[in-house]
mmCIF file of C-alpha atoms in Angstrom:
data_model
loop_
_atom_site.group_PDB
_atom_site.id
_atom_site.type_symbol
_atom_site.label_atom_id
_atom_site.label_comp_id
_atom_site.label_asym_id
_atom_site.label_seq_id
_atom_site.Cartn_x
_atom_site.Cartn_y
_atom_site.Cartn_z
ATOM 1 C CA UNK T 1 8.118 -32.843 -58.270
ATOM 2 C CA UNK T 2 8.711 -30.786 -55.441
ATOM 3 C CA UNK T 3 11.232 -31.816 -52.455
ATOM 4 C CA UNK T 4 9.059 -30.654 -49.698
ATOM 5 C CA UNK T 5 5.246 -30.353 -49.393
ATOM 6 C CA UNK T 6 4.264 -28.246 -46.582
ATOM 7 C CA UNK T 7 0.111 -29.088 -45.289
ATOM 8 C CA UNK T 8 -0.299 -25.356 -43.326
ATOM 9 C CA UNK T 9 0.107 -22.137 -43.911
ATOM 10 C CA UNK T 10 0.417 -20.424 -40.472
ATOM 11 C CA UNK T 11 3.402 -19.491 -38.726
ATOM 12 C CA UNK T 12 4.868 -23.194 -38.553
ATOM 13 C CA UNK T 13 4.746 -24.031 -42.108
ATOM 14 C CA UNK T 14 5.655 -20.625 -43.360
ATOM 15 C CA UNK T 15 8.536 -20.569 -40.925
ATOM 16 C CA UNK T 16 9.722 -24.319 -41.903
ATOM 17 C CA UNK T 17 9.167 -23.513 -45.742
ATOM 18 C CA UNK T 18 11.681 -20.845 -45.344
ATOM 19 C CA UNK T 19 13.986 -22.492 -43.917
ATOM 20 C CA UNK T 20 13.449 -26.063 -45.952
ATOM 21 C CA UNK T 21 13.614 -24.103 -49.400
ATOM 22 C CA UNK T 22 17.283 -23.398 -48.689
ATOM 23 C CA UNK T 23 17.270 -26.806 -48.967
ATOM 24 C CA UNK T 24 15.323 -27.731 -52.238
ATOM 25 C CA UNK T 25 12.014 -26.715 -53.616
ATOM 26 C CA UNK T 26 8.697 -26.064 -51.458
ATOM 27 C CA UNK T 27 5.257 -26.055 -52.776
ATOM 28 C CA UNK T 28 2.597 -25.008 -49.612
ATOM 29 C CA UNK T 29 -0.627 -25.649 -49.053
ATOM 30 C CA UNK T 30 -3.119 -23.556 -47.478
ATOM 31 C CA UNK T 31 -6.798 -24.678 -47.214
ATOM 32 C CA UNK T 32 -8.043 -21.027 -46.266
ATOM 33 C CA UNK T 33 -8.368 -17.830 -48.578
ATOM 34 C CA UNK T 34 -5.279 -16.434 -46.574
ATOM 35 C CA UNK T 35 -2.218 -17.618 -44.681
ATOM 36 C CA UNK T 36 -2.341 -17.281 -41.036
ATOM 37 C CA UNK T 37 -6.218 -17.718 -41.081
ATOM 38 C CA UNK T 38 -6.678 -19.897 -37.786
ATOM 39 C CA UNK T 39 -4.220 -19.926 -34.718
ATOM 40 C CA UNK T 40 -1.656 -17.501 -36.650
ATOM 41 C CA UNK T 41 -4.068 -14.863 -37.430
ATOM 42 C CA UNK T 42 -5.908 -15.067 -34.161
ATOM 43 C CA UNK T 43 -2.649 -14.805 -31.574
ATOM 44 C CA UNK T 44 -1.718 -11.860 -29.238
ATOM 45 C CA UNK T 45 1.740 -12.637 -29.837
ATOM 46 C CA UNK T 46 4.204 -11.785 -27.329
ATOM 47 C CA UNK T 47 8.118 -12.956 -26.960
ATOM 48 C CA UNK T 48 8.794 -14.003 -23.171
ATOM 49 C CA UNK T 49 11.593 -15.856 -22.900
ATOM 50 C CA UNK T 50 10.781 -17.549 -19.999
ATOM 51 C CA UNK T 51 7.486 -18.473 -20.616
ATOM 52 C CA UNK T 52 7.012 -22.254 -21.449
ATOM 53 C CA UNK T 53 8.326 -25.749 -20.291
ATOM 54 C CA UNK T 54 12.262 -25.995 -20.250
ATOM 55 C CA UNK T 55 11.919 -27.330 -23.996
ATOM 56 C CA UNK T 56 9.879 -24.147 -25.291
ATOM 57 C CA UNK T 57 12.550 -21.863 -23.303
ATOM 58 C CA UNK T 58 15.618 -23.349 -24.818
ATOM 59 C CA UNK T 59 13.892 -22.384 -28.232
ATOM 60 C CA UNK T 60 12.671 -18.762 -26.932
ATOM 61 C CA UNK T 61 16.080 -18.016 -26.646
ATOM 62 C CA UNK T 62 17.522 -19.875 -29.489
ATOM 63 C CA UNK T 63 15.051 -17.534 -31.609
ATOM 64 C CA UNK T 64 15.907 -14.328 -30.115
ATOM 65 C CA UNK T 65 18.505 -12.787 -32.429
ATOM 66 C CA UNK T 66 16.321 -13.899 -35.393
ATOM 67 C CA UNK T 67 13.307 -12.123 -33.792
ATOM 68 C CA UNK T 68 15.595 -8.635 -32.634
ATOM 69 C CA UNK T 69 17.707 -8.594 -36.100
ATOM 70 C CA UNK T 70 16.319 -10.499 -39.193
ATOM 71 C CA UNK T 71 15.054 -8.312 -41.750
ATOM 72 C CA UNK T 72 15.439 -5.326 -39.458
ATOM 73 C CA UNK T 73 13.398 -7.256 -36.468
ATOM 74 C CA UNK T 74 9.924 -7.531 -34.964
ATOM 75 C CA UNK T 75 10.456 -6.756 -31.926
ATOM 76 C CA UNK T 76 9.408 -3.512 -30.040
ATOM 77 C CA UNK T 77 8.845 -3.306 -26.413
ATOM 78 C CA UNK T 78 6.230 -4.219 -24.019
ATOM 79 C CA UNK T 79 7.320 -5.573 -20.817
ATOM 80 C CA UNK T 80 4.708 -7.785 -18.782
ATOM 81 C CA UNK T 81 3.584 -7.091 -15.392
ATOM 82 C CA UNK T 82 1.552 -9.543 -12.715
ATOM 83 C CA UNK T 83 -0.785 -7.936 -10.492
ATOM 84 C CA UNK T 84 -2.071 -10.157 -7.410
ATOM 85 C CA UNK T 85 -4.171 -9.686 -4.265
ATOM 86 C CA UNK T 86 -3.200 -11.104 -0.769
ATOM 87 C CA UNK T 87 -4.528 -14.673 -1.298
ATOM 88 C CA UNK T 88 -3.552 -15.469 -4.677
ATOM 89 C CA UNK T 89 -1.441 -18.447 -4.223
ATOM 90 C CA UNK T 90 0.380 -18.472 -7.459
ATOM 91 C CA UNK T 91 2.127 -15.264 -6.788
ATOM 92 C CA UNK T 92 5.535 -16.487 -5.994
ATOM 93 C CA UNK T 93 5.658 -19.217 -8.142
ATOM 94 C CA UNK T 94 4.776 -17.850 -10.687
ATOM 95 C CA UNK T 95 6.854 -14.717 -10.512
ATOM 96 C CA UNK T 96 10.461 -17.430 -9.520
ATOM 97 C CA UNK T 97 9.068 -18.934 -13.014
ATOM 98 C CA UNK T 98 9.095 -16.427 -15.469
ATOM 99 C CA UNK T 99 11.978 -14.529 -13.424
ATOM 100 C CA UNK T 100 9.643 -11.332 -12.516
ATOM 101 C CA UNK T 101 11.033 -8.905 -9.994
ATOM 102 C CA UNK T 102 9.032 -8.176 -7.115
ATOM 103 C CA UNK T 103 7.463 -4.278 -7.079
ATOM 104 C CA UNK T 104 5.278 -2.137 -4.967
ATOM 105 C CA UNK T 105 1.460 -2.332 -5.601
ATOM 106 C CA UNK T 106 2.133 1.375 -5.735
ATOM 107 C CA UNK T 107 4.541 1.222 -8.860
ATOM 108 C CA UNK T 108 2.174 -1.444 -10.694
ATOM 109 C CA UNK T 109 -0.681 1.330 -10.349
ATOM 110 C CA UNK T 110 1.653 4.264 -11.522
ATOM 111 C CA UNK T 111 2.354 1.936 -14.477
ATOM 112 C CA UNK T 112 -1.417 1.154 -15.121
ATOM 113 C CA UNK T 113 -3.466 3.922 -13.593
ATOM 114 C CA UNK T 114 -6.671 2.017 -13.599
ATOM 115 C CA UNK T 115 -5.224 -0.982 -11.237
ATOM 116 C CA UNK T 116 -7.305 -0.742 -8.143
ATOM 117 C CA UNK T 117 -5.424 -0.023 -5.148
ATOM 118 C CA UNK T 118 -8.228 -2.251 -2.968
ATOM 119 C CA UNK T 119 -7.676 -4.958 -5.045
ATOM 120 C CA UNK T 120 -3.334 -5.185 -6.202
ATOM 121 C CA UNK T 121 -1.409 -5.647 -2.767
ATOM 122 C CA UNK T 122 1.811 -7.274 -4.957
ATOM 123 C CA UNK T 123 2.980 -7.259 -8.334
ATOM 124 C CA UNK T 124 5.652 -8.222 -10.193
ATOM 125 C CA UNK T 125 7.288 -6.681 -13.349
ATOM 126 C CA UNK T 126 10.324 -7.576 -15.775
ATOM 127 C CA UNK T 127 10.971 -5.167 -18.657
ATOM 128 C CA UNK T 128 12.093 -7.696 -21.249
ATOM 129 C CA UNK T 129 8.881 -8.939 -23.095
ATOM 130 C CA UNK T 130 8.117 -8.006 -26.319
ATOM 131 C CA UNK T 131 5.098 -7.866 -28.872
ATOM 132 C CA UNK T 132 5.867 -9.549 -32.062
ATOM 133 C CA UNK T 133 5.294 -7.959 -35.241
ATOM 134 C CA UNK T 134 3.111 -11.282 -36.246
ATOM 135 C CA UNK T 135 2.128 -9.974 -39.873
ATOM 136 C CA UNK T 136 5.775 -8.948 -40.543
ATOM 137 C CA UNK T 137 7.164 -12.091 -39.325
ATOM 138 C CA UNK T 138 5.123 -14.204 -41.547
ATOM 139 C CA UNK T 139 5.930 -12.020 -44.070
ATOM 140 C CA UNK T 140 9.638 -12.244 -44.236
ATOM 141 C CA UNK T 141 9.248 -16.300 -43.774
ATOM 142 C CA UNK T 142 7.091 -16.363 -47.234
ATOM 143 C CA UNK T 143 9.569 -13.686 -49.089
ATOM 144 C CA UNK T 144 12.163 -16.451 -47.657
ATOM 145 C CA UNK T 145 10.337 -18.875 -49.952
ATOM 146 C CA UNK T 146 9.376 -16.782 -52.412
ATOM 147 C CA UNK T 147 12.858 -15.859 -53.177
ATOM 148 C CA UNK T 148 14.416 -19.315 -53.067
ATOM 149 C CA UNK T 149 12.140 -20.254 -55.987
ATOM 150 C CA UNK T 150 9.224 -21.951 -53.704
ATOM 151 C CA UNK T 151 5.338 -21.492 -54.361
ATOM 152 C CA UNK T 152 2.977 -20.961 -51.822
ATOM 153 C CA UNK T 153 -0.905 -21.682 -52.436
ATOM 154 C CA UNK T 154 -4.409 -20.877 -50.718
ATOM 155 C CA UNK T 155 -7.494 -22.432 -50.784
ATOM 156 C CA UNK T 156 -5.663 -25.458 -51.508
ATOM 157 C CA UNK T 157 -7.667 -27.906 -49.263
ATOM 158 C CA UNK T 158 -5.800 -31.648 -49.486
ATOM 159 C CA UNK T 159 -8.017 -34.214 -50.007
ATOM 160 C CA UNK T 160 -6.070 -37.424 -50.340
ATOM 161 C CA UNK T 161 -2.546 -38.777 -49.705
ATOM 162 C CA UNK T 162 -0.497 -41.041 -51.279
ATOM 163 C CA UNK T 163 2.521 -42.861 -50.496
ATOM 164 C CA UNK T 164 4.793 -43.354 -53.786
ATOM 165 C CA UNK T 165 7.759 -45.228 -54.247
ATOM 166 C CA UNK T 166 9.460 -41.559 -55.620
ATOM 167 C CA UNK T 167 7.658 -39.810 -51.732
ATOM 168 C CA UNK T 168 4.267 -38.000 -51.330
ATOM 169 C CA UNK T 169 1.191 -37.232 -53.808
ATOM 170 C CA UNK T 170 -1.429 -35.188 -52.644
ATOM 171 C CA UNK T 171 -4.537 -34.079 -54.558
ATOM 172 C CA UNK T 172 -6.148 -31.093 -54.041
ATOM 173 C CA UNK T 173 -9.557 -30.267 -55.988
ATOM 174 C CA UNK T 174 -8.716 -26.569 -56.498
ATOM 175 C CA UNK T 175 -5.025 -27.386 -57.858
ATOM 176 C CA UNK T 176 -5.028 -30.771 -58.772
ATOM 177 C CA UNK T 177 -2.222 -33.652 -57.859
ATOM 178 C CA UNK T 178 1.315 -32.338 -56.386
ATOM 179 C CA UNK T 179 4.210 -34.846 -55.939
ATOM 180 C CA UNK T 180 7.164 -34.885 -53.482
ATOM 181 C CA UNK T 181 9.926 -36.362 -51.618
ATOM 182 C CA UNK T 182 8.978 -35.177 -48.080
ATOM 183 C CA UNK T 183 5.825 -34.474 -46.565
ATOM 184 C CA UNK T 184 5.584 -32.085 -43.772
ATOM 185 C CA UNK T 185 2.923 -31.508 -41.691
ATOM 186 C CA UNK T 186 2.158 -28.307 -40.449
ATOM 187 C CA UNK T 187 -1.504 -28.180 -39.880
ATOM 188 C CA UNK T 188 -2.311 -26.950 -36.761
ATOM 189 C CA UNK T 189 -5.337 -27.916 -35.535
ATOM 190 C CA UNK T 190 -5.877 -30.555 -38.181
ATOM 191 C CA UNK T 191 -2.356 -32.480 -37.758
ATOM 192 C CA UNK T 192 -3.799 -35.621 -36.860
ATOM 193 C CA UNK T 193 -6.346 -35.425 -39.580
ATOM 194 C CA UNK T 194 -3.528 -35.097 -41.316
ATOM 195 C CA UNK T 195 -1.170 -37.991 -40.222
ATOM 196 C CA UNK T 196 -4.226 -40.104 -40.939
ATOM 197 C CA UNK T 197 -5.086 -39.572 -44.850
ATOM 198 C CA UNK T 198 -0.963 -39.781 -44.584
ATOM 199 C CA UNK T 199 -1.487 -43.664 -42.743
ATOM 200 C CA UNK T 200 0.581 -42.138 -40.339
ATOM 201 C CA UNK T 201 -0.392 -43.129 -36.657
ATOM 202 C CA UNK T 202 -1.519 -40.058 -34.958
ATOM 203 C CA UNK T 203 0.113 -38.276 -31.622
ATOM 204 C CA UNK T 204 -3.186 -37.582 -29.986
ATOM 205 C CA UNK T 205 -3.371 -33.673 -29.991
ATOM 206 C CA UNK T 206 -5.514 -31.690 -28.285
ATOM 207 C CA UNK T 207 -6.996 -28.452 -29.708
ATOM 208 C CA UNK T 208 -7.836 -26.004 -26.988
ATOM 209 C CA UNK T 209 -9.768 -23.022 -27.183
ATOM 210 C CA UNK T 210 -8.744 -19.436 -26.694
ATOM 211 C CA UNK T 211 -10.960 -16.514 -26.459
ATOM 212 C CA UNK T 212 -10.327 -13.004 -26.898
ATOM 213 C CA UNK T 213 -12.585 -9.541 -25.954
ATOM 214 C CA UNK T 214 -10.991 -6.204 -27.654
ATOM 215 C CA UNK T 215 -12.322 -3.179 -25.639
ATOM 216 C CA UNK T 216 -11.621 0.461 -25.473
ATOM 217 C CA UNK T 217 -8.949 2.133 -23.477
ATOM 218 C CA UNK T 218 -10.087 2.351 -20.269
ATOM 219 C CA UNK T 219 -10.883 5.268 -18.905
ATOM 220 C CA UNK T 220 -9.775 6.866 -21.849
ATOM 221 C CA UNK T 221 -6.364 6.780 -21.792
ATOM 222 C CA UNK T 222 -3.522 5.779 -23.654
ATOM 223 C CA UNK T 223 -2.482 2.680 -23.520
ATOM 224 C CA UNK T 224 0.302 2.407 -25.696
ATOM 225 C CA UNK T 225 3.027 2.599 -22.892
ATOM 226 C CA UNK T 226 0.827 -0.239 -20.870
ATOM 227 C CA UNK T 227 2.736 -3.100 -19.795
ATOM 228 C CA UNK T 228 1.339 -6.520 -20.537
ATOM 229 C CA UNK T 229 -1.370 -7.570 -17.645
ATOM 230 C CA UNK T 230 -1.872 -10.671 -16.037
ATOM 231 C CA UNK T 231 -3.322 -12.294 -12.948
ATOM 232 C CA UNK T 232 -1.420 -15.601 -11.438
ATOM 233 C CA UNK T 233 -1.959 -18.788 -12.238
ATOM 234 C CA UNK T 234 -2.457 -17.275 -16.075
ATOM 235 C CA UNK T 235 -6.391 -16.390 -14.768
ATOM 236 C CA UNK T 236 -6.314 -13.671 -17.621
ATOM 237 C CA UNK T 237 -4.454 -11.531 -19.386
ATOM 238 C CA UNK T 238 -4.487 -7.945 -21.086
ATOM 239 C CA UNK T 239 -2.583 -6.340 -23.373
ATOM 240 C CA UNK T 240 -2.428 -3.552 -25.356
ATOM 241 C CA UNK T 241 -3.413 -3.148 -29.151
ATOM 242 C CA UNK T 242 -3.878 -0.413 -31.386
ATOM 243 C CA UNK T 243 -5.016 1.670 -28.846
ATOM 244 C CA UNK T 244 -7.189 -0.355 -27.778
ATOM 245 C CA UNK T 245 -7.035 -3.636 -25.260
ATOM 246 C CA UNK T 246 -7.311 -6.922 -25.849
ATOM 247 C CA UNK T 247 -8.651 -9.275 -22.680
ATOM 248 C CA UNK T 248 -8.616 -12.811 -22.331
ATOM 249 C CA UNK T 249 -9.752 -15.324 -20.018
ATOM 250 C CA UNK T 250 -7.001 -17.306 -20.926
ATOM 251 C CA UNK T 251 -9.485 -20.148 -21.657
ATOM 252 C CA UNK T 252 -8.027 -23.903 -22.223
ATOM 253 C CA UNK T 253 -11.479 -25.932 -23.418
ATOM 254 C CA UNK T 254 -10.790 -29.427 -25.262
ATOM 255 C CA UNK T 255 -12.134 -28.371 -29.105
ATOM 256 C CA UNK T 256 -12.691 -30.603 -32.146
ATOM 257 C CA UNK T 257 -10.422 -29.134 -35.100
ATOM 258 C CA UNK T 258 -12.623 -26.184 -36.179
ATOM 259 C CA UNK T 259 -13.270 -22.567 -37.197
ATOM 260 C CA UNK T 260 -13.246 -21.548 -33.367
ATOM 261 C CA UNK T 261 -16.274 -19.615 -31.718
ATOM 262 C CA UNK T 262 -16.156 -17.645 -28.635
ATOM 263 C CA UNK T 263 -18.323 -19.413 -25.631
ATOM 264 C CA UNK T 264 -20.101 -16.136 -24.380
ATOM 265 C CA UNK T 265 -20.088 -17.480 -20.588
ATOM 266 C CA UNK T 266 -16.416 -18.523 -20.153
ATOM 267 C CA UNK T 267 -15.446 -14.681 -21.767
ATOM 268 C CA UNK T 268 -17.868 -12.888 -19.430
ATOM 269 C CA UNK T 269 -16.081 -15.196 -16.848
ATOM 270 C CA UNK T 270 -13.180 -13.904 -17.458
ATOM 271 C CA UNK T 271 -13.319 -10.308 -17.681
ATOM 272 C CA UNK T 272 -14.775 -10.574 -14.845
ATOM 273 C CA UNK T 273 -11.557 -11.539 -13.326
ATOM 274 C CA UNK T 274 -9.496 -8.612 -14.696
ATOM 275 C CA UNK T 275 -12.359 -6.045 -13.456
ATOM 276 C CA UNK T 276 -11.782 -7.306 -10.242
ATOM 277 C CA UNK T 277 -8.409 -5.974 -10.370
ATOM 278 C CA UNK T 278 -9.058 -2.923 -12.146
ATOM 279 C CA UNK T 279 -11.354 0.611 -11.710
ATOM 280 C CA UNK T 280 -12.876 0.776 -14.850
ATOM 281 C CA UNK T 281 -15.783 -1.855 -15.875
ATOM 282 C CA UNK T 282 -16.183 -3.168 -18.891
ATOM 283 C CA UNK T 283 -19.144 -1.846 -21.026
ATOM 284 C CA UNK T 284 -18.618 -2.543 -24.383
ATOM 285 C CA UNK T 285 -16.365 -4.563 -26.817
ATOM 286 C CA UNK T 286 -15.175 -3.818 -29.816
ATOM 287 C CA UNK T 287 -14.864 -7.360 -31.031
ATOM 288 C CA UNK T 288 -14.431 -10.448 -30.179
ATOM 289 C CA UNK T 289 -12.980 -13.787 -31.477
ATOM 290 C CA UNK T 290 -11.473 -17.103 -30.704
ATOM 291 C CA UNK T 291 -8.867 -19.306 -31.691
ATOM 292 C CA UNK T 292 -7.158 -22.988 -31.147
ATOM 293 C CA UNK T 293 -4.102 -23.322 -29.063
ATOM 294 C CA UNK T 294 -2.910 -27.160 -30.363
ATOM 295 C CA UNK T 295 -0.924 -28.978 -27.654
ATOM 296 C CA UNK T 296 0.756 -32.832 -28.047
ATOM 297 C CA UNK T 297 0.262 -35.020 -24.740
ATOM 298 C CA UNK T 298 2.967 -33.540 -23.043
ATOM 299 C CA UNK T 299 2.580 -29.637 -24.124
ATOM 300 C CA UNK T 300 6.052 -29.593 -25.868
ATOM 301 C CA UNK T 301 6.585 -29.052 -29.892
ATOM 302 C CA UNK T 302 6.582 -32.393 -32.075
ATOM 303 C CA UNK T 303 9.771 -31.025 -34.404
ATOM 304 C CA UNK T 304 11.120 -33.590 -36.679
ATOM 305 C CA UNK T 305 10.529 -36.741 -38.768
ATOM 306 C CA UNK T 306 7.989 -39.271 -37.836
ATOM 307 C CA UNK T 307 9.603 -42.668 -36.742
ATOM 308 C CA UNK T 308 6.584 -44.696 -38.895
ATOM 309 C CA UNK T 309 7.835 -42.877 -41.655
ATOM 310 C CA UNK T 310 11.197 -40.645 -42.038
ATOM 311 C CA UNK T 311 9.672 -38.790 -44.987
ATOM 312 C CA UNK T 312 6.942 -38.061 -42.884
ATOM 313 C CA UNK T 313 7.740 -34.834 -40.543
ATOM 314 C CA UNK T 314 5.894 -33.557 -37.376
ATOM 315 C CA UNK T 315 6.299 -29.637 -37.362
ATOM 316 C CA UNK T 316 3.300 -29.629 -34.851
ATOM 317 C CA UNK T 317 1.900 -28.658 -31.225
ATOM 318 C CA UNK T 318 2.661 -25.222 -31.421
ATOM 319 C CA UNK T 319 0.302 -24.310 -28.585
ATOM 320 C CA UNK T 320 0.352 -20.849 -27.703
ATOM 321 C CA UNK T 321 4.452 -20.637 -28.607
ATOM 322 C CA UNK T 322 4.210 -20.520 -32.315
ATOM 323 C CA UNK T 323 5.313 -16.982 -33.041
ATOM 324 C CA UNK T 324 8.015 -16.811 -30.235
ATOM 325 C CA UNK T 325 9.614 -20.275 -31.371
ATOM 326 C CA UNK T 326 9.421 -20.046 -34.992
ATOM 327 C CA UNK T 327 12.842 -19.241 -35.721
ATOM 328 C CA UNK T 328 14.731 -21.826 -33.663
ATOM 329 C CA UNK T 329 11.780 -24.615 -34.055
ATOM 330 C CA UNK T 330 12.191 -24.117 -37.900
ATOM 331 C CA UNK T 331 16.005 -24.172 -37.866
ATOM 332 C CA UNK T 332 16.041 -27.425 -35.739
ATOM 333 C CA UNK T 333 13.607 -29.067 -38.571
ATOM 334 C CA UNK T 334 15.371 -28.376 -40.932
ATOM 335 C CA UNK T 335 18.928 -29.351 -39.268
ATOM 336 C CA UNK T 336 17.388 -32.913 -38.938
ATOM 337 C CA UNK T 337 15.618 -33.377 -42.520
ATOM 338 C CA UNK T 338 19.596 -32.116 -43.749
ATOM 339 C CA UNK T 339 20.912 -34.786 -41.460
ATOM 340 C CA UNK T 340 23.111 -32.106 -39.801
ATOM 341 C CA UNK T 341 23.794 -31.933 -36.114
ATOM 342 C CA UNK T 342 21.091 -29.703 -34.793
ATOM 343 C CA UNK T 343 22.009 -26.310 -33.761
ATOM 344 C CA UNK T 344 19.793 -26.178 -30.573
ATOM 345 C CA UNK T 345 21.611 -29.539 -29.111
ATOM 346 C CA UNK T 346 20.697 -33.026 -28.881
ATOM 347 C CA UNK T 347 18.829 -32.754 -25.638
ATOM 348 C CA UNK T 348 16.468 -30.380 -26.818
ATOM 349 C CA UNK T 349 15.737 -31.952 -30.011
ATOM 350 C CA UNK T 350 15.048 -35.126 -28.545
ATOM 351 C CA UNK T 351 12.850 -33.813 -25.915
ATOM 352 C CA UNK T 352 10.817 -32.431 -29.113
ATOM 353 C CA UNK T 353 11.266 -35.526 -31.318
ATOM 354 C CA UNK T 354 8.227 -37.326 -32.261
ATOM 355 C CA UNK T 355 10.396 -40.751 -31.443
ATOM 356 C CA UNK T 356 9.311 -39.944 -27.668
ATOM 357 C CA UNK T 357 5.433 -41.187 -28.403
ATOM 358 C CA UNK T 358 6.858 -44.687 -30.070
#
């Protein structure tokens, strides 16, 4: 019997199996032939620190060091820049929000040379944003279990759960039946699928689509210097990969728990709105995909144990922070399945407690 089964294997249940196998042993269960197949492998992962509700914040910066140092870091730098015309009414909020200084239209366009001078009258720019290392990251969470004696397994769909009088038994019809003392659930999209076969009462999340064009340099040039893009009011977005760029309409559409599809309308949509602020049109993509940004009623994390049950846990509602918050959102579950005080403070774990939906 294990002490912990983990339902996911994305960036929440790899990061809270590394931290709960300090703590006993993990088994993990992936449905998918990989880890990080949905959400995880479909992110553009970037570390703002001031992106998110206060809640989200507090755990940006509580993840920081881990982020910058662990394991030699995944970290390297980015930096994020808003471009905005004279009418776009989300400027200055937006900017105060995520504590972006104000620059000339003329600097944005010497940053990004295809920025159209017509269109970019303000922009704002902050140096500190970062792209994650998403593949490394996950990485070092599963040599984290690996190490502490845990085992981690794919295409191990769960098909029932059981409540025993010892914790947990799942059954999976790859692997068989797997017993344990706590039960975490970590499956994106799926959580409330989850909490169900668990007879858990479900949160009511919402999976919401996010789609994604990857198209050439524009112009031809290199990119690799390229601040993040985006327009106010999160419009869009654009941000360098591989030499390449990746575009989004920074979509938000209500989705059943699913292998996400692109809607071909709402992406044309929204490159549209970055070619209005740039010189070079879109003509071709390289690829394109889509993925599910899971949210709880109030778009903060669901961290901790579920009040119906205590050996039960919500590691859940990720949305789009997954990658950023990982460190400090796995450290705070497992500082309240240890019974410790939790290292973020009480405030913050509260606000992400599932107790707040009883």
């Amino acid at each position: 019997m294990s002490d912990f089964l983990i339902i996911g294997g994305g960036i929440a249940g790899l990061s809270a199996g590394a931290r709960l196998s300090t703590l006993g042993k993990v088994t993990l269960l992936e449905r998918e032939r990989a880890l990080g197949t949905h959400a995880s492998g479909r992110s553009a992962a970037m570390f703002e620190e001031s992106y998110g509700l206060p809640s989200t914040v507090a755990l940006n910066r509580a993840s920081y060091d881990h982020h910058a140092n662990d394991q030699r870091g995944v970290l390297s730098p980015r930096g994020m820049l808003m471009v905005a015309g004279p009418d776009d009414a989300h400027f200055d909020g937006d900017a105060q929000a995520m504590k972006l200084d104000p620059i000339s239209a003329a600097e944005a366009c010497a940053m990004v040379p295809v920025l159209n001078h017509d269109t970019v009258t303000r922009a704002a720019y902050h140096a500190d944003a970062w792209d994650i290392d998403t593949n490394q990251l996950m990485q070092n969470f599963l040599n984290v279990i690996n190490h502490n004696g845990g085992k981690v397994l794919i295409q191990a769909e769960v098909t029932h759960i059981n409540r025993t009088r010892m914790g947990w038994e799942l059954k999976s019809p790859q692997h068989g039946i797997f017993g344990g003392k706590v039960l975490v659930n970590a499956a994106g999209a799926w959580v409330d699928q989850v909490a169900l076969m668990a007879r858990i009462r479900p949160l009511g999340f919402t999976p919401l689509r996010r789609s994604m064009a990857r198209i050439p340099a524009p112009g031809d040039h290199d990119v690799s210097r390229w601040p993040m893009l985006f327009g106010p009011g999160e419009t869009w977005y654009a941000k360098p990969d591989a030499g390449a760029l990746i575009v989004s309409p920074a979509d938000e559409d209500p989705s059943e728990p699913m292998d996400a599809y692109i809607d071909d309308l709402v992406l044309a949509e929204g490159l549209a709105r970055y070619e209005h602020y740039v010189t070079e049109p879109v003509t071709r993509m390289l690829a394109n995909w889509a993925g599910l940004r899971t949210f709880a009623p109030d778009r903060q994390l669901v961290l901790g144990p579920s009040p119906d049950d205590p050996a039960f846990v919500w590691c859940a509602g990720q949305g789009g922070y997954g990658f950023q918050t990982s460190p400090a959102a796995s450290q705070l579950l497992a500082d309240l399945v240890a019974g410790r005080a939790p290292e973020i403070g009480k405030d913050i774990a509260a606000a992400l407690s599932p107790a707040r939906f009883a």
